[in-house]
Amino acid sequence: MVSDFRKKKLLHVFTAFFDTNKSGSIDKKDFELAAEKIAKLRGWKEGDAPYKKVQESLTAIWNGLQSGADADKDGQVSVDEWNTMWENFSKNPAGAAEWQRLYAKFIFELEDASNDGAIDSEEFSSVYASLGLDKAEAVAAFGKMAQGKPNITWQQFQVLWNEYFASEDVNAPGNFIFGKTNF
Ligand SMILES: [Ca+2]
Ligand SMILES: [Ca+2]
């Protein structure tokens, strides 16, 4: 059973990060739209190498998500299918699916605009604002997550990531990794 607290966390990622076109389910079109939003944020044009790389990563993430979560094989990942998949993840975060690792790395690299191996508040909040989240809330979320540190390394990010999906602790710093300050 997924607790209400964890369901709220999962629904935030479902709605704000995956169901890009807000249709109520996740499918391939959401990833195409996400790639367009990212390209707009970074100023890339169709055919630019980094744009192609983002499209390839998102295609791989969608293929992995669909094969792992789309239980009824209708080409859509529903909220129920999403929750079941993350419930399985939470039982063994170390055994995460390849696409889940890829998505964590994708988000980290997307946020690390300066490419110095760490993300700061501005990098974190500007990516989330481009995806439609409230920028001021994302800045506050970074502060709660980083607990006084100016930036978060990839090593730290992975620990926070697992907390987000698996932890029942309402005070876990990882709860703020997707830019929301309360659930
Ligand atoms: Ca959708
Ligand atoms: Ca489905």
Short mmCIF file of C-alpha atoms and ligand atoms in Angstrom, two decimals:
data_model
loop_
_atom_site.label_atom_id
_atom_site.label_comp_id
_atom_site.label_asym_id
_atom_site.label_seq_id
_atom_site.Cartn_x
_atom_site.Cartn_y
_atom_site.Cartn_z
CA MET A 1 0.00 0.00 0.00
CA VAL A 2 1.24 3.45 -0.88
CA SER A 3 0.52 5.96 1.91
CA ASP A 4 -1.42 9.17 1.16
CA PHE A 5 1.75 11.17 1.76
CA ARG A 6 3.70 9.20 -0.81
CA LYS A 7 0.76 9.23 -3.23
CA LYS A 8 0.84 13.04 -3.09
CA LYS A 9 4.56 13.07 -3.85
CA LEU A 10 4.10 10.62 -6.73
CA LEU A 11 1.18 12.62 -8.14
CA HIS A 12 3.26 15.81 -8.14
CA VAL A 13 5.93 14.18 -10.34
CA PHE A 14 3.26 12.56 -12.50
CA THR A 15 1.46 15.86 -13.13
CA ALA A 16 4.29 18.39 -13.20
CA PHE A 17 7.08 16.34 -14.82
CA PHE A 18 5.59 13.51 -16.86
CA ASP A 19 2.03 14.39 -17.95
CA THR A 20 3.34 17.44 -19.80
CA ASN A 21 0.15 17.98 -21.85
CA LYS A 22 -2.04 17.52 -18.72
CA SER A 23 -4.21 14.82 -20.36
CA GLY A 24 -4.42 12.78 -17.13
CA SER A 25 -2.13 10.00 -18.33
CA ILE A 26 1.44 9.68 -19.59
CA ASP A 27 2.28 8.73 -23.15
CA LYS A 28 4.88 9.39 -25.83
CA LYS A 29 3.45 12.82 -26.73
CA ASP A 30 4.25 14.12 -23.25
CA PHE A 31 7.95 13.44 -23.82
CA GLU A 32 7.97 15.20 -27.20
CA LEU A 33 6.41 18.25 -25.58
CA ALA A 34 8.89 18.09 -22.66
CA ALA A 35 11.80 18.08 -25.15
CA GLU A 36 10.32 21.19 -26.83
CA LYS A 37 10.02 23.01 -23.48
CA ILE A 38 13.63 22.18 -22.59
CA ALA A 39 14.85 23.31 -26.03
CA LYS A 40 13.01 26.59 -25.55
CA LEU A 41 14.62 27.13 -22.12
CA ARG A 42 18.11 26.48 -23.51
CA GLY A 43 17.57 28.25 -26.84
CA TRP A 44 18.13 25.14 -28.99
CA LYS A 45 16.70 24.72 -32.46
CA GLU A 46 15.40 21.54 -34.11
CA GLY A 47 18.43 19.51 -35.22
CA ASP A 48 20.88 21.03 -32.69
CA ALA A 49 23.07 18.31 -31.12
CA PRO A 50 22.03 18.90 -27.49
CA TYR A 51 18.37 18.96 -28.53
CA LYS A 52 18.84 15.58 -30.26
CA LYS A 53 20.52 14.22 -27.13
CA VAL A 54 17.57 15.31 -24.96
CA GLN A 55 15.11 13.75 -27.42
CA GLU A 56 17.06 10.47 -27.39
CA SER A 57 17.21 10.41 -23.58
CA LEU A 58 13.51 11.13 -23.26
CA THR A 59 12.63 8.46 -25.83
CA ALA A 60 14.68 5.91 -23.87
CA ILE A 61 13.01 7.02 -20.62
CA TRP A 62 9.53 6.68 -22.16
CA ASN A 63 10.30 3.23 -23.59
CA GLY A 64 11.57 2.06 -20.19
CA LEU A 65 8.66 3.59 -18.32
CA GLN A 66 6.12 2.06 -20.68
CA SER A 67 7.60 -1.43 -20.51
CA GLY A 68 7.83 -1.26 -16.70
CA ALA A 69 4.54 0.44 -15.86
CA ASP A 70 1.96 0.11 -18.64
CA ALA A 71 0.41 -3.07 -17.21
CA ASP A 72 -2.69 -3.08 -19.45
CA LYS A 73 -0.62 -2.24 -22.55
CA ASP A 74 -2.84 0.60 -23.78
CA GLY A 75 0.09 2.89 -24.59
CA GLN A 76 -0.71 5.12 -21.60
CA VAL A 77 0.63 5.08 -18.06
CA SER A 78 -2.26 5.86 -15.68
CA VAL A 79 -1.92 7.22 -12.13
CA ASP A 80 -2.63 3.74 -10.73
CA GLU A 81 -0.01 2.13 -12.94
CA TRP A 82 2.44 4.87 -11.93
CA ASN A 83 1.83 4.34 -8.19
CA THR A 84 2.24 0.56 -8.49
CA MET A 85 5.54 0.97 -10.29
CA TRP A 86 6.97 3.35 -7.63
CA GLU A 87 5.71 1.11 -4.85
CA ASN A 88 7.87 -1.63 -6.36
CA PHE A 89 10.79 0.82 -6.59
CA SER A 90 10.45 1.83 -2.93
CA LYS A 91 10.89 -1.77 -1.80
CA ASN A 92 14.37 -1.82 -3.34
CA PRO A 93 15.71 1.56 -4.56
CA ALA A 94 19.12 0.00 -5.20
CA GLY A 95 17.48 -2.22 -7.82
CA ALA A 96 16.04 0.73 -9.77
CA ALA A 97 15.18 0.15 -13.42
CA GLU A 98 17.60 1.49 -16.02
CA TRP A 99 15.15 4.20 -17.12
CA GLN A 100 14.75 5.40 -13.51
CA ARG A 101 18.52 5.85 -13.20
CA LEU A 102 18.54 7.53 -16.59
CA TYR A 103 15.76 9.93 -15.56
CA ALA A 104 17.55 10.91 -12.33
CA LYS A 105 20.74 11.61 -14.28
CA PHE A 106 18.75 13.43 -16.96
CA ILE A 107 17.17 15.82 -14.44
CA PHE A 108 20.50 16.41 -12.69
CA GLU A 109 22.33 17.18 -15.94
CA LEU A 110 19.46 19.35 -17.13
CA GLU A 111 19.69 21.42 -13.94
CA ASP A 112 23.49 21.56 -13.95
CA ALA A 113 23.54 24.20 -16.68
CA SER A 114 27.11 25.30 -15.82
CA ASN A 115 28.22 21.64 -16.05
CA ASP A 116 30.40 21.81 -12.92
CA GLY A 117 28.98 18.64 -11.36
CA ALA A 118 26.71 20.40 -8.84
CA ILE A 119 23.39 22.23 -8.97
CA ASP A 120 22.63 25.50 -7.26
CA SER A 121 19.37 27.22 -6.38
CA GLU A 122 19.18 29.28 -9.58
CA GLU A 123 19.88 26.28 -11.84
CA PHE A 124 17.34 24.18 -9.97
CA SER A 125 14.56 26.76 -9.91
CA SER A 126 14.96 28.01 -13.49
CA VAL A 127 14.51 24.50 -14.93
CA TYR A 128 11.40 23.92 -12.81
CA ALA A 129 9.98 27.33 -13.73
CA SER A 130 10.40 26.41 -17.41
CA LEU A 131 8.33 23.28 -16.77
CA GLY A 132 5.54 25.40 -15.28
CA LEU A 133 6.32 25.24 -11.55
CA ASP A 134 6.33 28.30 -9.31
CA LYS A 135 9.87 29.68 -9.28
CA ALA A 136 9.72 31.18 -5.77
CA GLU A 137 8.48 27.87 -4.37
CA ALA A 138 11.27 26.04 -6.18
CA VAL A 139 13.84 28.41 -4.61
CA ALA A 140 12.32 27.68 -1.18
CA ALA A 141 12.32 23.95 -1.93
CA PHE A 142 16.03 24.09 -2.82
CA GLY A 143 16.75 25.73 0.53
CA LYS A 144 14.88 23.02 2.43
CA MET A 145 16.54 20.30 0.41
CA ALA A 146 20.12 21.66 0.57
CA GLN A 147 19.89 22.58 4.29
CA GLY A 148 22.33 25.47 4.06
CA LYS A 149 24.61 24.06 1.39
CA PRO A 150 25.07 26.32 -1.68
CA ASN A 151 24.85 23.38 -4.06
CA ILE A 152 24.06 19.69 -4.39
CA THR A 153 26.43 17.17 -5.97
CA TRP A 154 25.35 14.16 -8.04
CA GLN A 155 26.24 11.92 -5.08
CA GLN A 156 23.93 13.88 -2.77
CA PHE A 157 21.26 14.16 -5.44
CA GLN A 158 20.91 10.37 -5.72
CA VAL A 159 20.32 10.00 -1.97
CA LEU A 160 17.71 12.79 -2.02
CA TRP A 161 16.08 11.20 -5.08
CA ASN A 162 15.59 7.86 -3.35
CA GLU A 163 14.15 9.65 -0.32
CA TYR A 164 11.59 11.37 -2.50
CA PHE A 165 10.19 8.16 -3.88
CA ALA A 166 10.64 5.87 -0.89
CA SER A 167 10.59 7.90 2.35
CA GLU A 168 7.53 8.27 4.62
CA ASP A 169 9.37 10.93 6.67
CA VAL A 170 7.67 14.30 6.09
CA ASN A 171 10.91 16.05 7.12
CA ALA A 172 13.22 14.16 4.75
CA PRO A 173 15.19 16.74 2.69
CA GLY A 174 14.65 14.61 -0.43
CA ASN A 175 10.93 15.51 -0.38
CA PHE A 176 11.83 18.87 -1.94
CA ILE A 177 13.83 17.62 -4.92
CA PHE A 178 10.97 18.27 -7.37
CA GLY A 179 10.49 21.91 -6.35
CA LYS A 180 7.43 21.57 -4.11
CA THR A 181 7.65 22.67 -0.47
CA ASN A 182 4.75 20.77 1.07
CA PHE A 183 2.36 17.91 0.40
CA CA B 1 -0.35 13.19 -21.04
CA CA B 2 -1.84 1.72 -19.19
#
